[in-house]
């Protein structure tokens, strides 16, 4: 349980909480004395919410630590990613929309090139393109091992994910990538006796999958890494008493949300407007809504400062659709920073806006931006405090003690 | 390991980090509405760095806790002093330049006065002066016990430190100071069977040392406290992947730095200019440089507000020597506060300046001082976060998770 003192204090409520996550929201000025992407963006709605609400800045994992997307979202959901680990195989699988349930075993796969002696000559199969890889994934997806079900999905270029489902499976298996060339791929080795059967099944699967690729020039072999199972995270229902829904375009974020028990909402389209329309559709059915906007991060990773600012402006422009639903609590933040200047995730704190019409304490800040957030009334705090703050402002937690 | 999630994320880098510690930097205004020592000092260079970098304020140990110098530096180095304890004997010994290596046992000593029955009549030997004590230290330094080596060094007035070196030594021994007069000093008593041999050796050493002082009027006896050994702290290399150098005029700080595996640099002189010249000399050989300025603390303890401000101005004036080396990260802070108004260490947060030309997020603060730091973009944080932040801005940590 992320906060074991919270469940005994929860009481039923009709209140609605919206957590709007702009992926990689935090930024940096391109030049000394300049503005960040968020500061440069024209965001009249967010600025009004900043006036009415309270600002702060959050540290996703720990000081100085640049988060991956999985841990960053776990932190926002209140689960300390240092303690709650999602296996790499599971993360890769849910990232492409494969479900990993209790008892399933997931792994990340790489296509590789084997020479005529069966030794690896290229660990990434010449970095084959997605177009080249897709038909190969179709081939190995057809491999069938008696007693279990396997599902394979392409990830990107030479990477894929595989999930095995059946009785008595155990993920405690070593990687098969020897991390060097000139040697054959390793066999899946069980680390414990409980995993011997599963290692054997993956061994069989690898043999048949390799046979299916024997005529390929570049991708005639494969390695598997990060064998892992459902991390059995406490659910939002158990942790916070919330019926939670996730609205996201990208499978990765739907996947992490589903691991904490959120209902993933299917909807057409992919713009912020589409996501907010989906929100309106299911508004009456849930208490908590996680909405994920991907493109702030994508533009940041592209080094596209103006593009990132434009994505933020697009979200701002569509925000009245959310406000029209009269949420009791609206939080706008990011999972981490992705400054366009750095073209990658970074460790910098993330701007945080809490809007709650009846209970937010104003802090004289008038613009949603990094500098204002650094002086905001909520101060600096870990991303992990987001849910407790949301529950409090949604009037869902009783007094602690008499 | 101070941050067990950091070593797996480290990658090699050529970047250089400078941690400039002005001992006791934090201050207080002498009068309501006034400025602190740092705010009153004319520091054009630090103020420019404040504009370009990010400010914050750090709490050395925990809220409200006034740190000693040892714990305060451990905290700055990332080692929580609540968990990582340096024994008092070791701290006193390294404080006067005695090395305490693995297997050595160190203790703090007090001269005391014994009456004709061998009972303590004064636990501090009439607080004899350093001049009176020095020849007595010479006498007991000559005491030799078969099978071990002992080294004795004077600390201050009636205080000295002793280190015993040899095979099979164990520090688990009770203090010999009975904490009252009218009784004889206690014998060193082993707390465990492993320490019986060591207690016996210290007993013999005390007998001979007492004999060497039998003709003294005031300091004719002694007590030993704080038996301890090398705390075996994880090194900077293991914890942070850093080849670290320490530049300090005072033995105490060299000692603490050496306990975390820093190389202590020998150099002539004792001014900030001398220390910065030493930095330039060894610049190519290390990744991380801890530079310690003592006199801010000394002037604070003297109650000399203007003197402390002048020391700060002297450091500011010499800072271009550091900047000319083009560090990737420069942090200027203190180990704790020593307000001249209080004439002693205090628990107040300490001003913190992070300068990193490519990655520091600006925060509209334009002066390095307590009030600006309290509104700085880094917010309030524990001193222990200094190293993770430095590593992040020096591009030495990979992403956590995918």
Coordinates of N, CA and C in Angstrom, one line a residue, chain A residues 59-217:
Chain A
X59 N 9.4 16.7 -7.5 CA 10.6 15.8 -7.8 C 10.0 14.4 -8.1
X60 N 10.2 13.9 -9.3 CA 9.6 12.6 -9.6 C 10.1 11.4 -8.8
X61 N 11.4 11.2 -8.7 CA 11.9 10.0 -8.0 C 12.7 10.4 -6.8
X62 N 13.8 11.0 -7.0 CA 14.7 11.5 -6.0 C 15.5 12.6 -6.6
X63 N 16.1 13.5 -5.8 CA 16.9 14.6 -6.3 C 18.0 14.1 -7.3
X64 N 18.1 14.7 -8.4 CA 19.1 14.4 -9.4 C 18.8 13.2 -10.2
X65 N 17.7 12.5 -10.0 CA 17.5 11.3 -10.8 C 16.5 11.6 -11.9
X66 N 17.0 11.2 -13.1 CA 16.2 11.4 -14.3 C 15.3 10.1 -14.5
X67 N 14.0 10.3 -14.5 CA 13.1 9.1 -14.5 C 12.8 8.6 -15.9
X68 N 12.7 7.3 -16.1 CA 12.0 6.7 -17.2 C 10.5 6.9 -17.1
X69 N 9.8 6.6 -18.1 CA 8.3 6.9 -18.1 C 7.6 6.0 -17.1
X70 N 8.0 4.8 -17.0 CA 7.3 3.9 -16.1 C 7.4 4.3 -14.6
X71 N 8.7 4.5 -14.1 CA 8.8 4.9 -12.8 C 8.2 6.3 -12.5
X72 N 8.3 7.2 -13.5 CA 7.8 8.6 -13.4 C 6.3 8.5 -13.1
X73 N 5.5 7.6 -13.9 CA 4.1 7.5 -13.7 C 3.8 6.8 -12.4
X74 N 4.5 5.8 -12.0 CA 4.3 5.1 -10.7 C 4.3 6.2 -9.6
X75 N 5.4 7.1 -9.7 CA 5.5 8.1 -8.7 C 4.3 9.0 -8.6
X76 N 3.9 9.5 -9.8 CA 2.7 10.4 -9.8 C 1.5 9.7 -9.2
X77 N 1.4 8.3 -9.4 CA 0.3 7.6 -8.8 C 0.5 7.2 -7.4
X78 N 1.6 7.7 -6.8 CA 1.8 7.5 -5.4 C 2.7 6.3 -5.0
X79 N 3.1 5.5 -6.0 CA 3.9 4.3 -5.7 C 5.4 4.6 -5.8
X80 N 6.1 4.6 -4.8 CA 7.5 4.9 -4.8 C 8.3 3.9 -5.7
X81 N 8.8 4.4 -6.9 CA 9.4 3.5 -7.8 C 10.7 2.9 -7.4
X82 N 11.3 3.4 -6.3 CA 12.4 2.7 -5.7 C 12.0 1.4 -5.1
X83 N 10.8 1.4 -4.6 CA 10.3 0.2 -3.9 C 9.4 -0.7 -4.8
X84 N 8.6 0.0 -5.6 CA 7.7 -0.8 -6.5 C 8.3 -0.8 -7.9
X85 N 8.8 -2.0 -8.3 CA 9.5 -2.1 -9.5 C 8.6 -2.8 -10.5
X86 N 8.5 -2.3 -11.7 CA 7.9 -3.0 -12.8 C 9.0 -3.6 -13.6
X87 N 9.0 -4.9 -13.8 CA 10.0 -5.6 -14.6 C 10.0 -5.0 -16.0
X88 N 11.2 -5.1 -16.6 CA 11.4 -4.6 -18.0 C 10.6 -5.3 -19.0
X89 N 10.4 -6.6 -18.9 CA 9.6 -7.3 -19.8 C 8.1 -6.9 -19.7
X90 N 7.7 -6.7 -18.5 CA 6.3 -6.2 -18.3 C 6.1 -4.8 -18.9
X91 N 7.0 -3.9 -18.6 CA 6.9 -2.5 -19.0 C 6.9 -2.5 -20.6
X92 N 7.8 -3.3 -21.2 CA 7.8 -3.3 -22.7 C 6.5 -3.8 -23.2
X93 N 6.0 -4.9 -22.6 CA 4.8 -5.5 -23.1 C 3.6 -4.6 -22.9
X94 N 3.4 -4.0 -21.7 CA 2.2 -3.2 -21.6 C 2.4 -1.9 -22.4
X95 N 3.6 -1.6 -22.7 CA 3.9 -0.4 -23.5 C 3.4 -0.6 -25.0
X96 N 3.3 -1.8 -25.4 CA 2.7 -2.1 -26.8 C 1.3 -2.7 -26.7
X97 N 0.7 -2.6 -25.5 CA -0.7 -3.0 -25.4 C -0.9 -4.5 -25.1
X98 N 0.2 -5.2 -24.7 CA 0.0 -6.6 -24.3 C -0.4 -6.6 -22.8
X99 N -1.4 -7.4 -22.5 CA -1.7 -7.5 -21.0 C -0.8 -8.5 -20.3
X100 N -0.4 -8.1 -19.1 CA 0.4 -9.1 -18.3 C -0.3 -9.3 -17.0
X101 N -1.0 -10.4 -16.9 CA -1.8 -10.6 -15.7 C -1.0 -11.5 -14.7
X102 N -1.5 -11.7 -13.5 CA -0.9 -12.5 -12.5 C -0.7 -13.9 -13.1
X103 N 0.6 -14.4 -13.0 CA 0.9 -15.7 -13.5 C 1.5 -15.7 -14.9
X104 N 1.3 -14.6 -15.6 CA 1.9 -14.5 -17.0 C 3.4 -14.1 -16.8
X105 N 4.2 -14.5 -17.8 CA 5.6 -14.1 -17.8 C 5.9 -13.3 -19.1
X106 N 6.4 -12.1 -19.0 CA 6.7 -11.2 -20.1 C 8.2 -11.1 -20.3
X107 N 8.7 -10.9 -21.5 CA 10.1 -10.6 -21.8 C 10.2 -9.6 -22.9
X108 N 11.3 -8.9 -22.9 CA 11.7 -8.1 -24.1 C 12.5 -8.9 -25.0
X109 N 12.3 -8.7 -26.3 CA 13.1 -9.5 -27.3 C 13.8 -8.6 -28.2
X110 N 15.0 -9.0 -28.7 CA 15.8 -8.4 -29.7 C 16.0 -9.4 -30.8
X111 N 15.7 -9.0 -32.1 CA 16.2 -9.8 -33.2 C 17.7 -9.6 -33.2
X112 N 18.4 -10.7 -33.6 CA 19.9 -10.6 -33.8 C 20.3 -11.3 -35.0
X113 N 21.5 -11.2 -35.5 CA 22.1 -11.9 -36.6 C 23.0 -13.0 -36.1
X114 N 22.8 -14.2 -36.6 CA 23.6 -15.4 -36.2 C 24.5 -15.8 -37.4
X115 N 25.8 -16.1 -37.2 CA 26.6 -16.5 -38.3 C 26.4 -18.0 -38.6
X116 N 27.1 -18.6 -39.5 CA 26.8 -20.0 -39.9 C 27.1 -21.0 -38.7
X117 N 27.9 -20.5 -37.7 CA 28.2 -21.4 -36.6 C 27.2 -21.2 -35.4
X118 N 26.2 -20.3 -35.7 CA 25.2 -20.0 -34.7 C 25.7 -19.0 -33.6
X119 N 26.8 -18.3 -33.9 CA 27.3 -17.2 -33.0 C 26.7 -15.9 -33.5
X120 N 26.5 -15.0 -32.5 CA 25.9 -13.7 -32.8 C 26.9 -12.9 -33.5
X121 N 26.5 -12.3 -34.7 CA 27.4 -11.4 -35.3 C 26.9 -10.0 -35.2
X122 N 25.6 -9.8 -34.9 CA 25.1 -8.5 -34.7 C 24.0 -8.6 -33.7
X123 N 24.1 -8.0 -32.5 CA 23.2 -8.1 -31.4 C 21.8 -7.5 -31.7
X124 N 21.8 -6.6 -32.8 CA 20.6 -5.9 -33.1 C 20.1 -6.1 -34.5
X125 N 20.6 -7.2 -35.1 CA 20.2 -7.6 -36.5 C 20.3 -6.4 -37.5
X126 N 21.5 -5.7 -37.4 CA 21.7 -4.6 -38.3 C 20.7 -3.4 -38.1
X127 N 20.1 -3.4 -36.9 CA 19.1 -2.4 -36.6 C 18.1 -2.3 -37.7
X128 N 17.5 -3.4 -38.0 CA 16.5 -3.5 -39.1 C 15.3 -2.5 -38.7
X129 N 14.7 -2.0 -39.8 CA 13.6 -1.0 -39.7 C 12.4 -1.7 -39.2
X130 N 11.4 -0.9 -38.8 CA 10.1 -1.4 -38.3 C 9.4 -2.1 -39.5
X131 N 9.6 -1.6 -40.7 CA 8.9 -2.2 -41.9 C 9.5 -3.6 -42.1
X132 N 10.8 -3.8 -41.9 CA 11.4 -5.1 -42.1 C 11.0 -6.0 -40.9
X133 N 10.9 -5.5 -39.8 CA 10.6 -6.3 -38.6 C 9.2 -6.9 -38.5
X134 N 8.2 -6.1 -39.0 CA 6.8 -6.5 -38.8 C 6.5 -7.9 -39.3
X135 N 6.9 -8.2 -40.6 CA 6.6 -9.5 -41.0 C 7.3 -10.6 -40.2
X136 N 8.4 -10.3 -39.7 CA 9.2 -11.3 -38.9 C 8.4 -11.6 -37.5
X137 N 7.9 -10.5 -37.0 CA 7.1 -10.6 -35.8 C 5.9 -11.5 -36.1
X138 N 5.3 -11.3 -37.2 CA 4.1 -12.1 -37.6 C 4.5 -13.6 -37.7
X139 N 5.7 -13.9 -38.2 CA 6.2 -15.3 -38.3 C 6.3 -15.9 -36.9
X140 N 7.0 -15.2 -36.0 CA 7.3 -15.8 -34.7 C 6.0 -15.8 -33.8
X141 N 5.1 -14.9 -34.1 CA 3.8 -14.9 -33.4 C 3.0 -16.2 -33.6
X142 N 3.3 -16.9 -34.7 CA 2.6 -18.1 -35.1 C 3.1 -19.3 -34.3
X143 N 4.3 -19.2 -33.7 CA 4.9 -20.3 -33.0 C 4.0 -20.7 -31.8
X144 N 3.8 -22.0 -31.7 CA 2.9 -22.5 -30.7 C 3.5 -23.6 -29.9
X145 N 3.5 -23.5 -28.5 CA 4.1 -24.4 -27.6 C 3.0 -25.1 -26.9
X146 N 3.0 -26.4 -26.8 CA 1.9 -27.1 -26.1 C 1.8 -26.7 -24.6
X147 N 0.6 -26.5 -24.2 CA 0.4 -26.2 -22.7 C 0.4 -24.8 -22.4
X148 N 0.9 -23.9 -23.2 CA 0.9 -22.5 -22.9 C 0.5 -21.7 -24.2
X149 N 0.1 -20.4 -23.9 CA -0.2 -19.5 -24.9 C 0.9 -18.4 -25.0
X150 N 1.4 -18.1 -26.2 CA 2.3 -17.0 -26.3 C 1.7 -15.9 -27.2
X151 N 2.0 -14.6 -26.8 CA 1.6 -13.5 -27.6 C 2.8 -12.6 -27.8
X152 N 3.0 -12.3 -29.1 CA 4.2 -11.5 -29.5 C 3.7 -10.2 -30.1
X153 N 4.4 -9.1 -29.8 CA 4.0 -7.8 -30.4 C 5.3 -7.0 -30.7
X154 N 5.3 -6.4 -31.9 CA 6.4 -5.6 -32.2 C 6.5 -4.3 -31.4
X155 N 7.7 -3.9 -31.0 CA 7.9 -2.6 -30.3 C 8.4 -1.5 -31.2
X156 N 9.6 -1.7 -31.7 CA 10.2 -0.7 -32.5 C 11.5 -1.3 -33.2
X157 N 11.7 -1.1 -34.5 CA 12.9 -1.6 -35.2 C 13.1 -3.1 -34.8
X158 N 14.2 -3.4 -34.2 CA 14.6 -4.8 -33.9 C 14.1 -5.3 -32.6
X159 N 13.2 -4.5 -32.0 CA 12.7 -4.9 -30.7 C 11.2 -5.4 -30.7
X160 N 11.0 -6.5 -29.9 CA 9.6 -7.0 -29.7 C 9.4 -7.4 -28.3
X161 N 8.1 -7.7 -28.0 CA 7.8 -8.1 -26.6 C 7.0 -9.5 -26.7
X162 N 7.2 -10.3 -25.8 CA 6.5 -11.6 -25.8 C 6.0 -11.9 -24.4
X163 N 4.7 -12.4 -24.4 CA 4.1 -12.7 -23.1 C 3.7 -14.2 -23.2
X164 N 4.1 -15.0 -22.2 CA 3.7 -16.4 -22.1 C 2.6 -16.5 -21.0
X165 N 1.5 -17.3 -21.3 CA 0.4 -17.5 -20.4 C 0.2 -19.0 -20.2
X166 N 0.0 -19.4 -19.0 CA -0.3 -20.8 -18.7 C -0.2 -21.0 -17.2
X167 N -0.3 -22.3 -16.8 CA -0.3 -22.6 -15.4 C 1.2 -22.8 -14.9
X168 N 1.5 -22.4 -13.7 CA 2.7 -22.7 -13.0 C 3.9 -22.0 -13.6
X169 N 3.7 -20.8 -14.2 CA 4.9 -20.1 -14.8 C 5.5 -19.2 -13.7
X170 N 6.9 -19.0 -13.9 CA 7.6 -18.3 -12.9 C 8.7 -17.5 -13.7
X171 N 8.9 -16.2 -13.4 CA 9.7 -15.3 -14.3 C 11.2 -15.3 -13.8
X172 N 11.6 -16.1 -12.9 CA 13.0 -15.9 -12.3 C 14.0 -16.6 -13.3
X173 N 14.2 -16.0 -14.4 CA 15.0 -16.6 -15.5 C 16.0 -15.5 -15.9
X174 N 17.3 -16.0 -16.2 CA 18.3 -15.1 -16.7 C 18.1 -14.7 -18.1
X175 N 18.6 -13.5 -18.4 CA 18.6 -13.0 -19.8 C 19.4 -13.9 -20.7
X176 N 19.0 -14.0 -22.0 CA 19.7 -14.9 -23.0 C 20.6 -14.1 -23.8
X177 N 20.6 -12.7 -23.7 CA 21.6 -11.9 -24.5 C 22.9 -12.0 -23.8
X178 N 24.0 -12.5 -24.5 CA 25.3 -12.6 -23.8 C 26.0 -11.3 -23.8
X179 N 25.4 -10.2 -24.3 CA 25.9 -8.9 -24.3 C 27.2 -8.7 -25.1
X180 N 27.5 -9.7 -26.0 CA 28.7 -9.6 -26.9 C 28.4 -10.5 -28.1
X181 N 29.3 -10.2 -29.1 CA 29.1 -11.0 -30.3 C 30.2 -12.1 -30.3
X182 N 30.1 -13.0 -31.3 CA 31.1 -14.1 -31.4 C 30.7 -15.3 -30.6
X183 N 29.6 -15.3 -29.9 CA 29.2 -16.4 -29.1 C 27.7 -16.6 -29.4
X184 N 27.2 -17.8 -29.1 CA 25.7 -18.0 -29.4 C 24.9 -17.4 -28.3
X185 N 23.6 -17.1 -28.6 CA 22.7 -16.6 -27.5 C 22.7 -17.7 -26.4
X186 N 22.5 -17.2 -25.2 CA 22.5 -18.1 -24.0 C 21.1 -18.8 -24.1
X187 N 21.0 -19.9 -23.4 CA 19.7 -20.5 -23.2 C 19.0 -19.9 -22.0
X188 N 17.7 -19.8 -22.0 CA 17.1 -19.3 -20.8 C 17.4 -20.2 -19.6
X189 N 18.0 -19.7 -18.6 CA 18.4 -20.5 -17.4 C 17.5 -20.0 -16.2
X190 N 16.9 -21.0 -15.5 CA 16.1 -20.7 -14.3 C 17.1 -20.4 -13.2
X191 N 16.7 -19.3 -12.4 CA 17.5 -19.0 -11.3 C 17.1 -19.8 -10.0
X192 N 15.8 -20.3 -10.1 CA 15.3 -21.1 -9.0 C 14.6 -22.3 -9.6
X193 N 14.4 -23.3 -8.7 CA 13.8 -24.5 -9.2 C 12.4 -24.3 -9.7
X194 N 11.7 -23.3 -9.1 CA 10.3 -23.0 -9.4 C 10.2 -22.5 -10.9
X195 N 11.4 -22.0 -11.4 CA 11.3 -21.4 -12.8 C 11.8 -22.4 -13.9
X196 N 12.2 -23.6 -13.5 CA 12.8 -24.5 -14.4 C 11.9 -24.9 -15.6
X197 N 10.6 -25.1 -15.2 CA 9.6 -25.5 -16.2 C 9.4 -24.3 -17.2
X198 N 9.4 -23.1 -16.7 CA 9.2 -21.9 -17.5 C 10.4 -21.7 -18.5
X199 N 11.6 -21.9 -17.9 CA 12.8 -21.7 -18.7 C 12.7 -22.7 -19.9
X200 N 12.3 -23.9 -19.6 CA 12.2 -25.0 -20.6 C 11.2 -24.6 -21.7
X201 N 10.1 -24.0 -21.3 CA 9.1 -23.6 -22.3 C 9.6 -22.5 -23.1
X202 N 10.3 -21.5 -22.6 CA 10.9 -20.4 -23.4 C 12.0 -21.0 -24.3
X203 N 12.7 -21.9 -23.8 CA 13.7 -22.6 -24.6 C 13.1 -23.2 -25.9
X204 N 12.0 -23.9 -25.6 CA 11.3 -24.5 -26.8 C 10.8 -23.4 -27.7
X205 N 10.2 -22.4 -27.1 CA 9.7 -21.3 -28.0 C 10.8 -20.7 -28.8
X206 N 11.9 -20.4 -28.2 CA 13.1 -19.8 -28.9 C 13.5 -20.7 -30.1
X207 N 13.6 -22.1 -29.8 CA 14.0 -23.0 -30.9 C 13.1 -22.9 -32.1
X208 N 11.8 -22.9 -31.8 CA 10.8 -22.9 -32.9 C 10.8 -21.5 -33.6
X209 N 10.9 -20.5 -32.8 CA 10.9 -19.1 -33.4 C 12.2 -18.9 -34.3
X210 N 13.3 -19.4 -33.8 CA 14.5 -19.3 -34.6 C 14.4 -20.1 -35.9
X211 N 13.8 -21.3 -35.8 CA 13.5 -22.1 -37.0 C 12.7 -21.3 -38.0
X212 N 11.7 -20.6 -37.5 CA 10.8 -19.8 -38.4 C 11.5 -18.7 -39.1
X213 N 12.7 -18.3 -38.6 CA 13.5 -17.2 -39.2 C 14.7 -17.6 -39.9
X214 N 14.8 -19.0 -40.1 CA 16.1 -19.5 -40.6 C 16.5 -19.0 -41.9
X215 N 15.5 -18.5 -42.7 CA 15.9 -18.1 -44.1 C 16.2 -16.6 -44.1
X216 N 16.1 -15.9 -43.0 CA 16.3 -14.5 -42.9 C 17.8 -14.2 -43.0
X217 N 18.2 -13.1 -43.7 CA 19.6 -12.7 -43.8 C 20.1 -12.0 -42.5

